[in-house]
Short mmCIF file of C-alpha atoms in Angstrom, two decimals:
data_model
loop_
_atom_site.label_atom_id
_atom_site.label_comp_id
_atom_site.label_asym_id
_atom_site.label_seq_id
_atom_site.Cartn_x
_atom_site.Cartn_y
_atom_site.Cartn_z
CA UNK A 1 9.78 15.09 -60.06
CA UNK A 2 9.47 17.17 -56.92
CA UNK A 3 6.69 16.58 -54.37
CA UNK A 4 5.17 19.97 -55.22
CA UNK A 5 5.16 19.24 -58.95
CA UNK A 6 3.49 15.87 -58.42
CA UNK A 7 0.52 17.35 -56.54
CA UNK A 8 -2.64 17.01 -58.61
CA UNK A 9 -5.47 19.54 -58.38
CA UNK A 10 -7.86 16.61 -58.88
CA UNK A 11 -7.09 15.41 -55.34
CA UNK A 12 -6.20 18.73 -53.74
CA UNK A 13 -7.23 19.37 -50.14
CA UNK A 14 -6.55 22.80 -48.65
CA UNK A 15 -6.79 22.89 -44.85
CA UNK A 16 -7.22 26.30 -43.22
CA UNK A 17 -7.06 26.44 -39.44
CA UNK A 18 -6.98 29.27 -36.95
CA UNK A 19 -8.81 30.96 -34.08
CA UNK A 20 -12.26 32.51 -34.22
CA UNK A 21 -12.51 35.73 -36.21
CA UNK A 22 -9.23 35.28 -38.10
CA UNK A 23 -10.97 35.38 -41.49
CA UNK A 24 -10.88 31.66 -42.32
CA UNK A 25 -14.34 31.58 -43.91
CA UNK A 26 -13.63 34.55 -46.17
CA UNK A 27 -10.29 33.12 -47.27
CA UNK A 28 -11.69 29.63 -47.84
CA UNK A 29 -14.55 30.99 -49.97
CA UNK A 30 -12.12 32.95 -52.11
CA UNK A 31 -9.69 30.07 -52.62
CA UNK A 32 -12.54 27.72 -53.49
CA UNK A 33 -13.81 30.10 -56.18
CA UNK A 34 -10.33 30.93 -57.47
CA UNK A 35 -9.09 27.36 -57.80
CA UNK A 36 -12.40 25.70 -58.66
CA UNK A 37 -12.77 23.76 -55.41
CA UNK A 38 -15.62 22.90 -53.03
CA UNK A 39 -15.76 25.00 -49.85
CA UNK A 40 -16.64 22.97 -46.74
CA UNK A 41 -17.35 25.12 -43.66
CA UNK A 42 -16.76 23.02 -40.55
CA UNK A 43 -17.65 25.92 -38.27
CA UNK A 44 -21.14 25.94 -39.76
CA UNK A 45 -21.44 22.26 -38.91
CA UNK A 46 -20.60 22.88 -35.24
CA UNK A 47 -23.04 25.79 -35.15
CA UNK A 48 -25.74 23.57 -36.67
CA UNK A 49 -25.27 20.96 -33.98
CA UNK A 50 -25.27 23.70 -31.34
CA UNK A 51 -28.60 24.90 -32.74
CA UNK A 52 -29.91 21.33 -32.49
CA UNK A 53 -28.84 21.21 -28.83
CA UNK A 54 -30.49 24.56 -28.07
CA UNK A 55 -33.71 23.50 -29.81
CA UNK A 56 -33.74 20.23 -27.86
CA UNK A 57 -33.17 22.00 -24.54
CA UNK A 58 -29.85 20.21 -24.05
CA UNK A 59 -27.02 21.90 -22.18
CA UNK A 60 -24.02 22.53 -24.46
CA UNK A 61 -21.82 21.72 -21.45
CA UNK A 62 -23.33 18.30 -20.66
CA UNK A 63 -22.12 15.42 -22.86
CA UNK A 64 -24.76 13.13 -21.36
CA UNK A 65 -27.43 15.37 -22.89
CA UNK A 66 -25.59 15.97 -26.17
CA UNK A 67 -24.48 12.47 -27.13
CA UNK A 68 -27.99 11.01 -27.59
CA UNK A 69 -28.69 13.77 -30.12
CA UNK A 70 -25.89 12.59 -32.41
CA UNK A 71 -27.81 9.51 -33.53
CA UNK A 72 -30.81 11.57 -34.63
CA UNK A 73 -29.00 14.49 -36.29
CA UNK A 74 -28.15 15.02 -39.95
CA UNK A 75 -26.10 17.95 -41.21
CA UNK A 76 -25.65 18.65 -44.91
CA UNK A 77 -23.80 21.42 -46.74
CA UNK A 78 -25.19 22.40 -50.13
CA UNK A 79 -22.82 24.60 -52.17
CA UNK A 80 -24.35 27.59 -53.94
CA UNK A 81 -23.25 30.76 -55.71
CA UNK A 82 -23.75 32.78 -52.51
CA UNK A 83 -22.07 30.21 -50.26
CA UNK A 84 -23.16 27.01 -48.60
CA UNK A 85 -26.71 26.35 -47.46
CA UNK A 86 -26.72 24.40 -44.19
CA UNK A 87 -29.41 21.80 -43.70
CA UNK A 88 -30.08 20.52 -40.19
CA UNK A 89 -32.31 17.45 -40.26
CA UNK A 90 -33.27 18.44 -43.85
CA UNK A 91 -34.27 21.97 -42.78
CA UNK A 92 -32.43 25.06 -44.03
CA UNK A 93 -31.01 26.78 -40.94
CA UNK A 94 -28.36 28.91 -42.66
CA UNK A 95 -29.82 32.21 -41.49
CA UNK A 96 -29.92 31.12 -37.85
CA UNK A 97 -26.30 30.06 -37.51
CA UNK A 98 -24.83 33.53 -36.89
CA UNK A 99 -27.06 34.18 -33.90
CA UNK A 100 -24.72 35.05 -30.99
CA UNK A 101 -26.30 32.39 -28.77
CA UNK A 102 -25.66 29.72 -31.41
CA UNK A 103 -22.07 30.87 -31.93
CA UNK A 104 -21.38 30.77 -28.19
CA UNK A 105 -22.96 27.32 -27.85
CA UNK A 106 -20.94 26.01 -30.81
CA UNK A 107 -17.70 26.72 -28.96
CA UNK A 108 -19.02 24.86 -25.91
CA UNK A 109 -20.29 21.75 -27.71
CA UNK A 110 -17.05 21.52 -29.68
CA UNK A 111 -14.98 20.59 -26.60
CA UNK A 112 -16.74 17.23 -26.17
CA UNK A 113 -14.79 14.31 -27.73
CA UNK A 114 -17.90 12.40 -28.88
CA UNK A 115 -19.24 15.45 -30.71
CA UNK A 116 -15.88 16.11 -32.36
CA UNK A 117 -15.44 12.48 -33.42
CA UNK A 118 -18.89 12.46 -35.00
CA UNK A 119 -18.35 15.70 -36.90
CA UNK A 120 -14.80 14.77 -37.93
CA UNK A 121 -16.21 11.60 -39.47
CA UNK A 122 -18.74 13.66 -41.45
CA UNK A 123 -16.05 16.09 -42.53
CA UNK A 124 -13.75 13.33 -43.75
CA UNK A 125 -16.61 11.81 -45.70
CA UNK A 126 -17.39 15.13 -47.36
CA UNK A 127 -13.76 15.73 -48.32
CA UNK A 128 -12.84 12.16 -49.23
CA UNK A 129 -12.72 12.81 -52.98
CA UNK A 130 -10.50 15.86 -52.70
CA UNK A 131 -10.86 19.15 -54.61
CA UNK A 132 -11.97 20.86 -51.40
CA UNK A 133 -11.10 23.77 -49.15
CA UNK A 134 -11.92 23.01 -45.53
CA UNK A 135 -11.59 25.52 -42.71
CA UNK A 136 -11.83 25.01 -38.99
CA UNK A 137 -9.64 24.55 -35.95
CA UNK A 138 -8.21 21.05 -36.39
CA UNK A 139 -8.40 20.36 -40.13
CA UNK A 140 -4.66 20.11 -40.73
CA UNK A 141 -3.97 18.28 -37.46
CA UNK A 142 -6.94 15.89 -37.07
CA UNK A 143 -9.39 15.87 -39.98
CA UNK A 144 -6.99 15.84 -42.92
CA UNK A 145 -3.42 15.56 -41.57
CA UNK A 146 -2.26 14.61 -45.10
CA UNK A 147 -3.73 17.69 -46.79
CA UNK A 148 -1.42 18.98 -49.51
CA UNK A 149 -1.81 22.61 -48.40
CA UNK A 150 -2.08 23.67 -44.77
CA UNK A 151 -2.53 27.29 -43.79
CA UNK A 152 -2.82 28.54 -40.22
CA UNK A 153 -4.50 31.95 -40.31
CA UNK A 154 -3.89 33.96 -37.16
CA UNK A 155 -4.37 37.51 -35.86
CA UNK A 156 -4.29 39.27 -32.53
CA UNK A 157 -7.43 38.99 -30.35
CA UNK A 158 -7.89 42.76 -30.61
CA UNK A 159 -7.83 42.68 -34.40
CA UNK A 160 -10.16 39.70 -34.56
CA UNK A 161 -12.68 41.26 -32.17
CA UNK A 162 -12.77 44.48 -34.22
CA UNK A 163 -13.40 42.47 -37.39
CA UNK A 164 -16.13 40.43 -35.73
CA UNK A 165 -17.82 43.62 -34.50
CA UNK A 166 -17.72 45.06 -38.02
CA UNK A 167 -19.00 41.77 -39.41
CA UNK A 168 -21.97 41.92 -37.07
CA UNK A 169 -22.92 45.22 -38.69
CA UNK A 170 -23.62 47.13 -35.46
CA UNK A 171 -24.23 50.89 -35.73
CA UNK A 172 -24.41 52.43 -32.29
CA UNK A 173 -23.10 55.33 -30.21
CA UNK A 174 -19.37 55.54 -29.51
CA UNK A 175 -19.84 54.54 -25.87
CA UNK A 176 -22.05 51.56 -26.65
CA UNK A 177 -19.72 50.57 -29.47
CA UNK A 178 -16.79 50.50 -27.04
CA UNK A 179 -18.76 48.36 -24.62
CA UNK A 180 -19.71 45.92 -27.38
CA UNK A 181 -16.20 45.59 -28.79
CA UNK A 182 -14.92 45.05 -25.25
CA UNK A 183 -17.48 42.27 -24.75
CA UNK A 184 -16.56 40.64 -28.07
CA UNK A 185 -12.85 40.77 -27.15
CA UNK A 186 -13.56 39.12 -23.79
CA UNK A 187 -15.61 36.38 -25.46
CA UNK A 188 -12.93 35.91 -28.13
CA UNK A 189 -10.23 35.35 -25.51
CA UNK A 190 -12.45 32.92 -23.61
CA UNK A 191 -13.09 30.98 -26.80
CA UNK A 192 -9.38 30.90 -27.60
CA UNK A 193 -8.75 29.47 -24.15
CA UNK A 194 -11.33 26.72 -24.65
CA UNK A 195 -10.12 25.88 -28.15
CA UNK A 196 -6.43 25.74 -27.23
CA UNK A 197 -6.85 23.77 -24.03
CA UNK A 198 -9.53 21.22 -24.87
CA UNK A 199 -8.46 17.61 -24.43
CA UNK A 200 -9.52 16.50 -27.91
CA UNK A 201 -7.83 18.10 -30.96
CA UNK A 202 -6.75 21.40 -29.38
CA UNK A 203 -6.26 24.39 -31.64
CA UNK A 204 -2.65 24.59 -32.81
CA UNK A 205 -0.83 24.92 -36.13
CA UNK A 206 0.07 21.66 -37.85
CA UNK A 207 3.82 21.09 -37.90
CA UNK A 208 3.89 21.60 -41.67
CA UNK A 209 1.37 24.47 -41.83
CA UNK A 210 2.32 27.85 -43.24
CA UNK A 211 1.33 30.55 -40.77
CA UNK A 212 -0.19 33.81 -42.02
CA UNK A 213 -0.56 36.48 -39.33
CA UNK A 214 -3.16 38.87 -40.71
CA UNK A 215 -3.05 41.38 -37.84
CA UNK A 216 -1.37 44.05 -39.97
CA UNK A 217 -2.48 42.78 -43.39
CA UNK A 218 -5.36 43.82 -45.59
CA UNK A 219 -7.75 41.18 -46.90
CA UNK A 220 -6.19 41.56 -50.34
CA UNK A 221 -2.72 40.91 -48.92
CA UNK A 222 -3.90 37.78 -47.08
CA UNK A 223 -5.57 36.47 -50.23
CA UNK A 224 -2.45 37.12 -52.31
CA UNK A 225 -0.25 35.25 -49.84
CA UNK A 226 -2.64 32.29 -49.72
CA UNK A 227 -2.99 32.12 -53.50
CA UNK A 228 0.80 32.08 -53.82
CA UNK A 229 1.06 29.24 -51.30
CA UNK A 230 -1.46 27.10 -53.19
CA UNK A 231 0.01 27.89 -56.59
CA UNK A 232 3.52 27.03 -55.40
CA UNK A 233 2.26 23.73 -53.98
CA UNK A 234 0.61 22.84 -57.27
CA UNK A 235 3.60 24.13 -59.21
CA UNK A 236 1.24 25.24 -61.99
CA UNK A 237 -0.45 28.49 -62.91
CA UNK A 238 -3.69 29.26 -61.05
CA UNK A 239 -5.73 29.13 -64.25
CA UNK A 240 -4.56 25.57 -64.89
CA UNK A 241 -5.76 24.51 -61.45
CA UNK A 242 -9.35 25.39 -62.27
CA UNK A 243 -11.37 22.66 -63.86
CA UNK A 244 -14.68 23.65 -65.51
#
């Protein structure tokens, strides 16, 4: 029996990595629903810890201020029909995690090895039983290097910044819109630089990851490619992969 045919959906782990704004969360949510898996958002976990740091008055750039917070922080993801609820120290903070200040701080706290080790441990614990989709920046390389399916979702910085601007739902004048998209593009490139050059688990495709460049693709085309990758890996029809 081939390796693909022997893969069981009962233990399936799908790892989706890629830079900010590539569409990882949207793709992970779809694959989780389509194949009957649990969607674990690692980005939300980093944003939750960043929110903890901000609330505590700790600098996201100072590990000496951040590391003591780890021992007193709990982060829980609760799956729901509309996506995960994120609990920080037993308090629902889901609505606060897309605040631009929290997003920016999340990128900064994520470069510290102690923070990454702590969150990687939590992520491994959450995904230990399989049947999960996990998206982030080092899932296929550090968190679950033995994941059966690894997808690296990429896109040009320009494309990603346009999508992030649209996602933010801004409706402004043409001039202001240009200024805002320019700012988002600058921040996106700075974040890419931090993610790709950090000492601990830098952003890069796993050696056995399948790369999808979505720059010129529609969302439907990206989803179709990803579904085909998972189905081929399972070597069964999508409907058979879903367990009630």
